[in-house]
mmCIF file of C-alpha atoms in Angstrom:
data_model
loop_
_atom_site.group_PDB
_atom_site.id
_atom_site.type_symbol
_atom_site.label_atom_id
_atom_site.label_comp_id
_atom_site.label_asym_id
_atom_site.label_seq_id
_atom_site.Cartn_x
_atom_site.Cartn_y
_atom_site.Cartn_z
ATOM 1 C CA UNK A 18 68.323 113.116 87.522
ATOM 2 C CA UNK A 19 68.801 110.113 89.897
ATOM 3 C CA UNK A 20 66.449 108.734 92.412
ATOM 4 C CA UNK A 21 67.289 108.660 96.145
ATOM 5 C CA UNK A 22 68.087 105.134 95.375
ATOM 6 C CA UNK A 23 70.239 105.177 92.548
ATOM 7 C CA UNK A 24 72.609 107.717 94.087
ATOM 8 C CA UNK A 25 72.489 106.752 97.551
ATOM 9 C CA UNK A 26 73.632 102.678 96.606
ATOM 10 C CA UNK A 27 73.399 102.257 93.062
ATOM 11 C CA UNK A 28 76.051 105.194 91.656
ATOM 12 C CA UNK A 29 78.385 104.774 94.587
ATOM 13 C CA UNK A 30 78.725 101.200 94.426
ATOM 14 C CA UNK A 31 79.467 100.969 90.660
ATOM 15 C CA UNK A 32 82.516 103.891 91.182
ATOM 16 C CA UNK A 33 83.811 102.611 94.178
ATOM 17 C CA UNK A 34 83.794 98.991 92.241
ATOM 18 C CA UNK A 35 85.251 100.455 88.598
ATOM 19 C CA UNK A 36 87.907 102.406 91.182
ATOM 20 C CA UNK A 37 88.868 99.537 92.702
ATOM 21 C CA UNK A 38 90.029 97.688 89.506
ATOM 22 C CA UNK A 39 91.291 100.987 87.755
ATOM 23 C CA UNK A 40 93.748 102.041 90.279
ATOM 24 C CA UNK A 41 95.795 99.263 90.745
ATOM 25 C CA UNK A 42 96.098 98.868 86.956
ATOM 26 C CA UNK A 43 97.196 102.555 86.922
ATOM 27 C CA UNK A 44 99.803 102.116 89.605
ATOM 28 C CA UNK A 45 101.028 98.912 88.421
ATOM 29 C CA UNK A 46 102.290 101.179 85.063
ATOM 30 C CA UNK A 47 103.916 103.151 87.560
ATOM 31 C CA UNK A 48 105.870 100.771 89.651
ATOM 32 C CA UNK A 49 108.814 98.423 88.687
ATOM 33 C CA UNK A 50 108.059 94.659 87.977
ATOM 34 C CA UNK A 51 108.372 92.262 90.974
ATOM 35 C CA UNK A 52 106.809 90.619 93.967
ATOM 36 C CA UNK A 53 107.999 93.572 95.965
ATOM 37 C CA UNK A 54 106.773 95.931 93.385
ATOM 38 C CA UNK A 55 103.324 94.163 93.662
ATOM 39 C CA UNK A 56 103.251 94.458 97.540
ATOM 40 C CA UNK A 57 103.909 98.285 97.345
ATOM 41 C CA UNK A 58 101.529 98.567 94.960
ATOM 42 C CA UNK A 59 99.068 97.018 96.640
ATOM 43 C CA UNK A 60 99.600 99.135 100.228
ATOM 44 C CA UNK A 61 99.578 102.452 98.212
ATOM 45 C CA UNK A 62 96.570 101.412 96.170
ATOM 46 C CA UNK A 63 95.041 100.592 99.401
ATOM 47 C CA UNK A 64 95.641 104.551 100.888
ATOM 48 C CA UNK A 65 94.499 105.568 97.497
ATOM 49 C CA UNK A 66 91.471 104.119 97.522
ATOM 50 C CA UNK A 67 90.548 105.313 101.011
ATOM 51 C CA UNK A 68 91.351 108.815 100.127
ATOM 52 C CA UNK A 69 89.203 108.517 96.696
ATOM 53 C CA UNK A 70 86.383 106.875 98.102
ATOM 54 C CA UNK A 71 86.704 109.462 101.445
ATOM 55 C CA UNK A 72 86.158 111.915 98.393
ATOM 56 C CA UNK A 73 83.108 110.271 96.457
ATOM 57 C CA UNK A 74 81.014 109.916 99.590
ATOM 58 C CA UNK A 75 81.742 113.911 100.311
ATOM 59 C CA UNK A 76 81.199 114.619 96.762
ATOM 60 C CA UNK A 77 77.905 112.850 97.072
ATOM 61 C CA UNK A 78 76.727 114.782 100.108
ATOM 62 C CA UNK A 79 77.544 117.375 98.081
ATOM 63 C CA UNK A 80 75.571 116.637 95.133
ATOM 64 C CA UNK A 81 72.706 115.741 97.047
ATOM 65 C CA UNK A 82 72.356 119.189 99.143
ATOM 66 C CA UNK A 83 74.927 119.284 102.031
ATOM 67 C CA UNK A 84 76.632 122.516 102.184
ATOM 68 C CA UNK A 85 80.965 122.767 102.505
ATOM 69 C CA UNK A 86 80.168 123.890 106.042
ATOM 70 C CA UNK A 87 77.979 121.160 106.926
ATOM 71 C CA UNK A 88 80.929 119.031 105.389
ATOM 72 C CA UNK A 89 83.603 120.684 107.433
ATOM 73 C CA UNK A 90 81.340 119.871 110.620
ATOM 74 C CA UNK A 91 81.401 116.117 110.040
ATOM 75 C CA UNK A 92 85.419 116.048 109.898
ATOM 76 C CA UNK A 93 87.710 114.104 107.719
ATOM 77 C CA UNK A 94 88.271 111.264 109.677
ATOM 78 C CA UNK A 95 84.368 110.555 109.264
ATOM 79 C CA UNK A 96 84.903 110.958 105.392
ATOM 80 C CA UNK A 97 87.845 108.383 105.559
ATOM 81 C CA UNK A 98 85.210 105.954 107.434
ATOM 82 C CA UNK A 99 83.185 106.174 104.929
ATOM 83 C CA UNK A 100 85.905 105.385 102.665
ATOM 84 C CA UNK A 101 87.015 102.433 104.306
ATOM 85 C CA UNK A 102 83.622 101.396 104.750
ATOM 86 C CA UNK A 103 83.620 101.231 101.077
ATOM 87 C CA UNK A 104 86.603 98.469 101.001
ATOM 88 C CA UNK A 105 83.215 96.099 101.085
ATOM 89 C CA UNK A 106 82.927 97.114 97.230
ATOM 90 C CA UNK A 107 86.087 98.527 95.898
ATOM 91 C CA UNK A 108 89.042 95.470 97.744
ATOM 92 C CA UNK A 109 87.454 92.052 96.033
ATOM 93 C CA UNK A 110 88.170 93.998 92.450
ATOM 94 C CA UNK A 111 91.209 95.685 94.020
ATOM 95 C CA UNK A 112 92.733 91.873 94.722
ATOM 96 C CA UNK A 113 91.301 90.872 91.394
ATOM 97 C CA UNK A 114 93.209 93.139 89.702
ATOM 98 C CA UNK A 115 96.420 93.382 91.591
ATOM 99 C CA UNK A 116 96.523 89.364 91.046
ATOM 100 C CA UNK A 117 96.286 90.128 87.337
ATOM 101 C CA UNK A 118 99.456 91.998 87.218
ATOM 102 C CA UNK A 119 102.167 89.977 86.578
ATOM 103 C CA UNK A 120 100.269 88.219 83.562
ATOM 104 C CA UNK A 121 101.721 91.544 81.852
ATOM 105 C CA UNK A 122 105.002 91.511 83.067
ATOM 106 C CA UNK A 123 107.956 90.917 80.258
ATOM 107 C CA UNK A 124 111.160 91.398 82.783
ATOM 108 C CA UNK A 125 110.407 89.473 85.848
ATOM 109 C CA UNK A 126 108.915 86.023 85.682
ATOM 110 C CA UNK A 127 106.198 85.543 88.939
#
């Protein structure tokens, strides 16, 4: 369905880029309104993200052949590097939209 290319860079980069401005937007719904609102929501968008891109890059070994065991070889912790390797695409449009949050605020002025 996808060439080598288009999963291995193409797919990847777009989700880990669409994640990184959809989660913070999603949190900030579930947090309070506030500077120290945006700060926590920041830090747990952060972990978030690691653990969902962590996910996508496993997912994508999985799609592309890799077998659970082969998975369970590898580890975790080299899942979450992969992850945070990913902060290259997903933490510009993370900051992007966490600094777009208080433009919808109605009880706290920034």
């Amino acid at each position: 369905m996808f060439s080598d290319f288009g999963l291995g860079l193409i797919v990847p980069a777009v989700i880990l880029s669409l994640m990184g401005w959809f989660v913070p937007k999603w949190l900030g719904t579930k947090f309070a309104e506030g500077v120290s609102q945006l700060v926590a929501v920041a830090v747990v968008a952060t972990f978030v993200l690691f653990l969902l891109g962590g996910a996508l890059f496993a997912g994508l070994y999985l799609v592309q052949g890799a077998k659970v065991t082969d998975l369970a070889t590898l580890g975790v912790g080299y899942f979450l590097a992969l992850g945070g390797m990913g902060a290259l695409l997903w933490a510009p449009f993370m900051i992007l939209s966490i600094i777009g949050l208080p433009k919808s605020w109605v009880e706290q002025t920034w």
